[in-house]
Coordinates of C-alpha atoms and ligand atoms in Angstrom, one line a residue:
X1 CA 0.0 0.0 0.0
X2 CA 1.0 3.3 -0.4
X3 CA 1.5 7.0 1.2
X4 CA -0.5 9.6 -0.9
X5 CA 1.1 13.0 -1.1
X6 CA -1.3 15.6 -3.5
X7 CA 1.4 18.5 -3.7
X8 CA -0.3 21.9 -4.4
X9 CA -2.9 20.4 -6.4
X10 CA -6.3 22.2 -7.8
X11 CA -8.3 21.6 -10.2
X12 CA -10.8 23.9 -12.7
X13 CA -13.1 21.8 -15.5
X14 CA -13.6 25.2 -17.4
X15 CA -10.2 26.6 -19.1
X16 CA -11.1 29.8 -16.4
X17 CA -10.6 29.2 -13.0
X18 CA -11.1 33.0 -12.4
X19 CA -14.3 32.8 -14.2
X20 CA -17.5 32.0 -12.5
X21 CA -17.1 28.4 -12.7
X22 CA -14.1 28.6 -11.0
X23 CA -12.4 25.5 -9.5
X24 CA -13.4 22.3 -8.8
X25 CA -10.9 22.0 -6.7
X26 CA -8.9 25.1 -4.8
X27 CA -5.2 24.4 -4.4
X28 CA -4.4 21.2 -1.8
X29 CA -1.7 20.2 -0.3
X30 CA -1.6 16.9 2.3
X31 CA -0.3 13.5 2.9
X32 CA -2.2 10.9 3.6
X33 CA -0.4 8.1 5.2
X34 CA 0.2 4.8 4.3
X35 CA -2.1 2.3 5.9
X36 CA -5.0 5.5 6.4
X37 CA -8.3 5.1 6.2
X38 CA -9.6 8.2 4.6
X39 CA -13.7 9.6 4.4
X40 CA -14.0 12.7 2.0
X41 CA -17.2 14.0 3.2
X42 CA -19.2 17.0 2.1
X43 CA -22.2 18.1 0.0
X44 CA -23.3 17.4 -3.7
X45 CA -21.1 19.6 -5.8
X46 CA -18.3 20.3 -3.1
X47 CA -15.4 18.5 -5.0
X48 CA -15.6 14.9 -4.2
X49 CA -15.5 13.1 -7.4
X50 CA -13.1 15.3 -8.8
X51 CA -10.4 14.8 -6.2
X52 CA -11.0 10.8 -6.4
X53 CA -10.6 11.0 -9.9
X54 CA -7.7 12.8 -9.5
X55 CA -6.0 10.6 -7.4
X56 CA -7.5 7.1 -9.8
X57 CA -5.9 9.0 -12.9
X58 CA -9.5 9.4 -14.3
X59 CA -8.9 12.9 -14.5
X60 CA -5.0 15.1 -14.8
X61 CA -5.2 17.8 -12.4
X62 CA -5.0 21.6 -13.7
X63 CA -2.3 22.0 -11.3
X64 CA 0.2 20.0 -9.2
X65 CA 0.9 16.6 -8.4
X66 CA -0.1 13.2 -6.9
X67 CA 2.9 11.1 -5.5
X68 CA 2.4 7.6 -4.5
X69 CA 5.5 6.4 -2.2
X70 CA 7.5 9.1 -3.5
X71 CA 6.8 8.6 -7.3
X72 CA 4.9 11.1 -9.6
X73 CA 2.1 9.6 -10.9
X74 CA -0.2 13.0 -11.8
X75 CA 0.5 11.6 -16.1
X76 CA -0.2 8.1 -15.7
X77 CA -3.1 6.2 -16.9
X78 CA -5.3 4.2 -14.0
X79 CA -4.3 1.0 -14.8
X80 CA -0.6 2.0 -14.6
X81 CA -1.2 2.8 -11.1
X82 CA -2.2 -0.2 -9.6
X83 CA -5.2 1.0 -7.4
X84 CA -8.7 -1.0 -6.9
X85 CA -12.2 1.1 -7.4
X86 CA -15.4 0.6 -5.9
X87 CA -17.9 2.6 -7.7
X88 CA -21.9 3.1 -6.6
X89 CA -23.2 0.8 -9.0
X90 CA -21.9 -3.0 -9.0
X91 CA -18.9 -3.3 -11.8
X92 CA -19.4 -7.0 -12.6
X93 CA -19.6 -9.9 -15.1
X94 CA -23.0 -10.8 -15.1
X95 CA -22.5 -13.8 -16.7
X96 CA -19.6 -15.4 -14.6
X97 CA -19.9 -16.8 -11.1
X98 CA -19.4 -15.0 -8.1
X99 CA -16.3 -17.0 -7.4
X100 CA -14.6 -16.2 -10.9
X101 CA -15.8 -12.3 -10.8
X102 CA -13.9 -12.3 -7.5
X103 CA -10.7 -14.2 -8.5
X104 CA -10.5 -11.7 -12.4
X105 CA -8.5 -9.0 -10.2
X106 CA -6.2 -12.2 -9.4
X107 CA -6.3 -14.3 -11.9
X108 CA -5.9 -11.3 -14.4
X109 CA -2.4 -10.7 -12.5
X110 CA -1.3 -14.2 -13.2
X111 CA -1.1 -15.4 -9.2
X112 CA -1.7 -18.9 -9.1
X113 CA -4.4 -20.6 -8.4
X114 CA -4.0 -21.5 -5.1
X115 CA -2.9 -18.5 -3.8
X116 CA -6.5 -17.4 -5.8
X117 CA -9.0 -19.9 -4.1
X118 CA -7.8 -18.8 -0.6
X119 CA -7.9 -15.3 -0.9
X120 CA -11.6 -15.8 -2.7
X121 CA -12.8 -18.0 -0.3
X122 CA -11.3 -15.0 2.1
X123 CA -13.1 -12.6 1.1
X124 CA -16.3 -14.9 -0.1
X125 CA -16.5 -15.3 4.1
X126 CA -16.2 -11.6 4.8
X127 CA -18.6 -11.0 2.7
X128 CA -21.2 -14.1 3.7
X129 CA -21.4 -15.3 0.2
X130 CA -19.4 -18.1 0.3
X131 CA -23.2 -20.2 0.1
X132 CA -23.2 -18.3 -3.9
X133 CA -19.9 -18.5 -4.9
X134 CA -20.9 -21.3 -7.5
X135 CA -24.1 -18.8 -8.2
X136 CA -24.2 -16.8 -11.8
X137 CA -23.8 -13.3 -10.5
X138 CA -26.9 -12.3 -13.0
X139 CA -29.8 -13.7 -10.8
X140 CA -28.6 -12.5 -7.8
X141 CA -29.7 -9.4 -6.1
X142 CA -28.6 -5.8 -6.4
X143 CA -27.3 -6.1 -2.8
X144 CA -25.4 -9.3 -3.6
X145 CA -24.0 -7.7 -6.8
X146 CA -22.8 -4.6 -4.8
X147 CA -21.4 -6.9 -2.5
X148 CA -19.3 -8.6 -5.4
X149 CA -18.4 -5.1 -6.6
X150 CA -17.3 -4.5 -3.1
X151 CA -15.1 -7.5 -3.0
X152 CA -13.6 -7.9 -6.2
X153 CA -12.2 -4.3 -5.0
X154 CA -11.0 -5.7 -1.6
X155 CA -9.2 -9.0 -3.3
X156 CA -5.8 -7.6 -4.1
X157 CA -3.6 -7.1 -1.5
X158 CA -0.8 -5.7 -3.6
X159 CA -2.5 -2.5 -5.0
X160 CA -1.3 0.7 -3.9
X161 CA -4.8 1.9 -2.2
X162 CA -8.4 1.1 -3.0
X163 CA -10.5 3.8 -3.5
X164 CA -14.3 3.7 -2.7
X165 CA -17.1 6.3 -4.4
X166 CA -20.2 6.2 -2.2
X167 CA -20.1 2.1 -2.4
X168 CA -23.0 1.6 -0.2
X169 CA -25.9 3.8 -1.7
X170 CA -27.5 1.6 -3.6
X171 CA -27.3 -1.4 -1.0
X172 CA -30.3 -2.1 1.3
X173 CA -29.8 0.1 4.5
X174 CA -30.0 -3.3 7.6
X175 CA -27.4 -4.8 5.2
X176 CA -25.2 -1.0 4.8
X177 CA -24.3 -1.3 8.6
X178 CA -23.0 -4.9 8.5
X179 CA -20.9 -3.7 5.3
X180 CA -19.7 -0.9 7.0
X181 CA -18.2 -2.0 10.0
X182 CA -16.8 -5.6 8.2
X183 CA -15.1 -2.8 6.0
X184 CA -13.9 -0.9 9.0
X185 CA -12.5 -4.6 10.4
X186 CA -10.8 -5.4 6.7
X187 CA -8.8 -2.2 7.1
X188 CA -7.9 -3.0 10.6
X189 CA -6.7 -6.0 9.7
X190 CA -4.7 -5.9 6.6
X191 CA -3.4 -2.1 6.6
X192 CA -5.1 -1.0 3.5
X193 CA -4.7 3.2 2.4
X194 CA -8.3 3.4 1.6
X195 CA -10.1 6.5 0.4
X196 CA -13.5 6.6 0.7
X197 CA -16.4 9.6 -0.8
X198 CA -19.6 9.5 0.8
X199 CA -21.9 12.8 1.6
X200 CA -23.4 10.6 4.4
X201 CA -21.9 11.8 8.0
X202 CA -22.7 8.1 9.7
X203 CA -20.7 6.2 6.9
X204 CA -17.5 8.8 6.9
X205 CA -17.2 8.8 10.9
X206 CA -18.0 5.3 11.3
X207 CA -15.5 4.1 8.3
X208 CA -12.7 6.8 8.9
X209 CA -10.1 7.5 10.9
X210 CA -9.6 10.7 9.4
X211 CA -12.2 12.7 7.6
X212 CA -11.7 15.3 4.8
X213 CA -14.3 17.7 5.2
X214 CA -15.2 19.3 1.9
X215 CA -16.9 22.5 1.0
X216 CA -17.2 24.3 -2.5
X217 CA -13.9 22.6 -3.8
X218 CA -11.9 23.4 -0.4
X219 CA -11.3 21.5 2.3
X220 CA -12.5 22.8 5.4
X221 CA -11.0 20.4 8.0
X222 CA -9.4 17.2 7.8
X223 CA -9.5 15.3 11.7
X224 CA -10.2 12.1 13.6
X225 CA -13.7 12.1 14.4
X226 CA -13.6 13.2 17.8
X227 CA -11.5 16.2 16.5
X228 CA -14.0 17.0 14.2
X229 CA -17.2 16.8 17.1
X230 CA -15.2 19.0 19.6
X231 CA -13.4 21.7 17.6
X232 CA -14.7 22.0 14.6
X233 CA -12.7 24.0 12.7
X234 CA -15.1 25.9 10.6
X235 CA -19.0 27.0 11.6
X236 CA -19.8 24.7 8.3
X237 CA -18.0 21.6 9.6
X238 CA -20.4 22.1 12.7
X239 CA -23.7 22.3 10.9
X240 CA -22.8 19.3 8.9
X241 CA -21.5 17.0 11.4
X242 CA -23.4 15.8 14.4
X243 CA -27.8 15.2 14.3
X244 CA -28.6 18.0 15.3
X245 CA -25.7 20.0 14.0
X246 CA -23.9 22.5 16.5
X247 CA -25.2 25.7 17.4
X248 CA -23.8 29.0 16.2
X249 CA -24.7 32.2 16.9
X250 CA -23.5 35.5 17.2
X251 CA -21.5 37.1 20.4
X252 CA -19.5 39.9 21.8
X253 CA -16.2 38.5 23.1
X254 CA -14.1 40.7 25.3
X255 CA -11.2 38.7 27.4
X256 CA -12.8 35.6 28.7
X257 CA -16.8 37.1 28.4
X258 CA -19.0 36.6 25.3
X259 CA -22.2 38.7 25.7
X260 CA -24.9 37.1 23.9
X261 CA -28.1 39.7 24.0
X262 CA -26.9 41.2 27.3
X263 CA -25.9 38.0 29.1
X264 CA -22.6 37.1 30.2
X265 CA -20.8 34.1 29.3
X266 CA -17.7 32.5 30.2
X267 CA -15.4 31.6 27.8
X268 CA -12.7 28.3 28.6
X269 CA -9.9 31.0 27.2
X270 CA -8.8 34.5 26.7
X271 CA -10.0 36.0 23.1
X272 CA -9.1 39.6 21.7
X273 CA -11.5 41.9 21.8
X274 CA -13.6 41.7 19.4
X275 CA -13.3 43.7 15.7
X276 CA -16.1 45.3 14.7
X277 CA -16.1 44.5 11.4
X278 CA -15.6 40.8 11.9
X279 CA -18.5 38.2 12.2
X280 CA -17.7 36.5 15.4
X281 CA -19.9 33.6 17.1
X282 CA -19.5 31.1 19.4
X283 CA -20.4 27.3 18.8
X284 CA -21.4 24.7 21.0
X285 CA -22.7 21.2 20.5
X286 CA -26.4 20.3 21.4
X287 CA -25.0 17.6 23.6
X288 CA -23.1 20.3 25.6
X289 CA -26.0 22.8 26.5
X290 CA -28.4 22.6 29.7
X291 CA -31.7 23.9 30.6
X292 CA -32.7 25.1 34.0
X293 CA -35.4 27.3 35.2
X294 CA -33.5 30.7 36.3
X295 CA -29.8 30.2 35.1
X296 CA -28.3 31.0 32.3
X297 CA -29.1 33.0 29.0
X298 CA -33.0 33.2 29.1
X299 CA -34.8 31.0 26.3
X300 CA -38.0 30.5 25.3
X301 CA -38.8 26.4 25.0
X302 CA -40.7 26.4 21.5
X303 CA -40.7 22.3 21.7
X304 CA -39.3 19.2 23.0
X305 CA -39.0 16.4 20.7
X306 CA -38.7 13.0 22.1
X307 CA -36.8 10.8 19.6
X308 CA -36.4 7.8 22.4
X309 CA -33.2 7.5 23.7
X310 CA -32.7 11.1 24.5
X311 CA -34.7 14.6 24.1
X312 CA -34.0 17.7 21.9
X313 CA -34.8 20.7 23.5
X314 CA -35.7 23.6 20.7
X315 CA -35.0 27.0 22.5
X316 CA -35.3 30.3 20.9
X317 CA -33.7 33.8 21.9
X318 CA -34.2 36.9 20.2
X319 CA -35.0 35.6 16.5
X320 CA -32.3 32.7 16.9
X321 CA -33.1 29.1 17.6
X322 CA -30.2 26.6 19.5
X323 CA -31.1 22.6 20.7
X324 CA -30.2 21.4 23.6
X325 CA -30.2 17.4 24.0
X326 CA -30.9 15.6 27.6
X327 CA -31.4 12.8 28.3
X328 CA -34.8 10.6 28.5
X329 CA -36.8 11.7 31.5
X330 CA -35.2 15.1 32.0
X331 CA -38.1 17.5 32.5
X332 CA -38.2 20.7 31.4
X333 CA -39.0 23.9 33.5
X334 CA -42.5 25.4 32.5
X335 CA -40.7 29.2 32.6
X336 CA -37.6 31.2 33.4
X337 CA -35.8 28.7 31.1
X338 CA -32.3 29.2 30.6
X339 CA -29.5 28.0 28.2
X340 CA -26.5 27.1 30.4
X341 CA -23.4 26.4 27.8
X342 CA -20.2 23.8 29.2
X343 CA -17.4 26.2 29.3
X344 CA -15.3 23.8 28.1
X345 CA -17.2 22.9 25.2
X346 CA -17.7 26.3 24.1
X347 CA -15.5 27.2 20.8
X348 CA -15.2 30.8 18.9
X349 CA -15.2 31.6 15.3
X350 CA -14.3 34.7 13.7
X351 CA -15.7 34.7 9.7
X352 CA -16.6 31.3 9.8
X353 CA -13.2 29.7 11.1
X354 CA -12.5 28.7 14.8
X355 CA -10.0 30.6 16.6
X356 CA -7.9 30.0 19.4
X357 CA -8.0 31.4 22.6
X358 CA -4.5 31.7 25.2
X359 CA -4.5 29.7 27.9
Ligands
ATP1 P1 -21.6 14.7 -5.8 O1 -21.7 14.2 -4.4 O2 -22.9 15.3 -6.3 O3 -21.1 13.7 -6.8 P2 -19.1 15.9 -5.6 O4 -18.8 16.5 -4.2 O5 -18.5 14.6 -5.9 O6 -20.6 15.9 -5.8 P3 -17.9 16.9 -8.0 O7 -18.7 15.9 -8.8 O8 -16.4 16.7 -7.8 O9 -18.6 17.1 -6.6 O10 -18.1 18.4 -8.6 C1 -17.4 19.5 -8.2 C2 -17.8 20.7 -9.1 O11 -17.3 20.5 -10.4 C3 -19.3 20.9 -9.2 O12 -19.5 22.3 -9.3 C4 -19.6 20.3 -10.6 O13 -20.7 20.9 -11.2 C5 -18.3 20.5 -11.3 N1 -18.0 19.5 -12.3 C6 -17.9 18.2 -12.1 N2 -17.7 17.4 -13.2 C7 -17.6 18.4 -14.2 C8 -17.3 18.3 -15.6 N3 -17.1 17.1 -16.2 N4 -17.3 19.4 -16.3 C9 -17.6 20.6 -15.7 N5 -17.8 20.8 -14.4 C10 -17.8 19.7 -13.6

């Protein structure tokens, strides 16, 4: 497997990246390691595809380069660069078994056969379809053909990464957990660099362990997902991760204080004072905001939504609206409610991006 390095790299479709189309991509530069398991995440449009492409050779970047283990690969063709796909829709011979669609990758590679029927049989019991493996692929279901799809891209162990592009949206959602966490175990266990697009929050945190959070051909944040719960670096990364997202809204911050409409709040850190003409607002999770009768920045309850395991709290202030989540049983005061934010949980942005605070 390999370490992916994508030095300064961008990418515009249109031959005018100053234009209104603009780019794709805005100029990137990371590593991702060797042996990473890697989520990009956003929404429709935000540059997905384009970077996944980039990296299969599907498409030559406008700009910079894409180094696998230290070799320049931005000029050469997909199949020179020894990488496995998984695409959304099953990529199969419809005609052949499931047992010879998953040794092609192999056999097409020349290992012998041997070597083929254990690794097939491998992955056939991953999978649970080693019952079908003498099955024509072409009566079996779409789930089973994904699942094919899935595993023909899992079968080589020699390719330099395997990339995934939103694999599981066409399989049957009971079945999509199962997949997800026996992917999750694969990577664990054989040390795989796998990229994986998806604009679904629950498949990039639970496949990941670092997510590349993408908006409008940038990427906002790349982080374990812990790092992307607590300090969300941008306001957008915030919104889009977490059910419901984290609540933003706008403050005063002087020193340690935010005012928000009159009320003091204390801040874990010290911030500047505040610019006027900068937007600044403080974020804080759902999970990380109380309600008690008398305390606090005074809310209105508008309602309480009970979704079983725990309660959201829907509290309004001035013309803004914030959730609070409890958990089941907490009753909530009939007036004088108040927000009471987790110090410690609390996190400033300034124009969208998070700022630190001194110690
Ligand atoms: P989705 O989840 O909908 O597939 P995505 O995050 O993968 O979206 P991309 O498909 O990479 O996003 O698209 C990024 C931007 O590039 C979008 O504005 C899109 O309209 C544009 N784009 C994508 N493919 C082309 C193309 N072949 N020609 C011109 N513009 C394109």
């Amino acid at each position: 497997m390999a370490r992916i390095d994508l030095r300064n790299l961008a990418h515009a479709y249109g031959p005018n990246p100053q234009g209104p189309s603009g780019y794709a991509l805005k100029p990137l530069n990371h590593t991702w390691e060797d042996g990473g398991a890697y989520a990009l995440l956003g929404p429709s449009g935000c540059g997905k595809t384009t970077l996944l492409n980039i990296i299969s050779g599907l498409i030559t970047p406008s700009h910079g380069q894409v180094v696998f283990d230290g070799v320049d690969v931005t000029s050469m063709p997909t199949e020179a660069r020894n990488i496995a796909q998984v695409f959304q829709f099953p990529v199969i011979y419809d005609t052949m078994t499931v047992y010879d669609n998953l040794a092609f990758p192999l056999r097409n590679r020349r290992v012998p056969e041997p070597a083929v029927d254990a690794r097939v049989r491998e992955i056939a019991t991953m999978l649970e379809m080693t019952d079908v493996l003498d099955k024509r692929a072409r009566g079996l279901t779409a789930d089973a053909k994904q699942k094919i799809s899935l595993g023909r891209g899992l079968v080589r162990s020699d390719v330099a990464a395997i990339l995934f592009d939103e694999p599981l949206t066409v399989i049957d959602p009971q079945l999509k957990w199962q997949l997800r966490s026996q992917l999750k175990q694969l990577h664990k266990k054989s040390g795989y660099t796998m990229v994986y697009v998806t604009h679904d929050q629950t498949e990039a945190l639970t496949f990941a362990d670092k997510v590349v959070v993408m908006l409008e051909g940038e990427v906002v944040q790349m982080g374990t997902p812990a790092e992307l719960f607590e300090r969300p670096a941008h306001t957008f990364v915030g919104y889009f991760i977490g059910s419901p997202g984290m609540n933003v809204f706008a403050a005063d911050v002087d020193g340690t204080v935010a005012t928000v409409d009159g009320t003091p709040i204390r801040l874990p850190r010290a911030y500047g004072k505040a610019q006027a003409d900068r937007k600044v607002e403080l974020g804080i999770r759902p999970e990380f905001v109380r309600v008690a009768r008398g305390e606090g920045l005074p809310v209105t309850i508008r309602k309480v939504e009970d979704v079983g395991s725990y309660k959201i709290a829907r509290l309004t202030f001035g013309n803004r609206e914030i959730a609070a989540v409890a958990p089941e049983g907490t009753e909530f005061p009939a007036d004088g409610a108040g927000a009471i934010f987790d110090p410690a949980h609390l996190n400033v942005y300034v124009d969208g991006h998070l700022v630190d605070g001194a110690p």
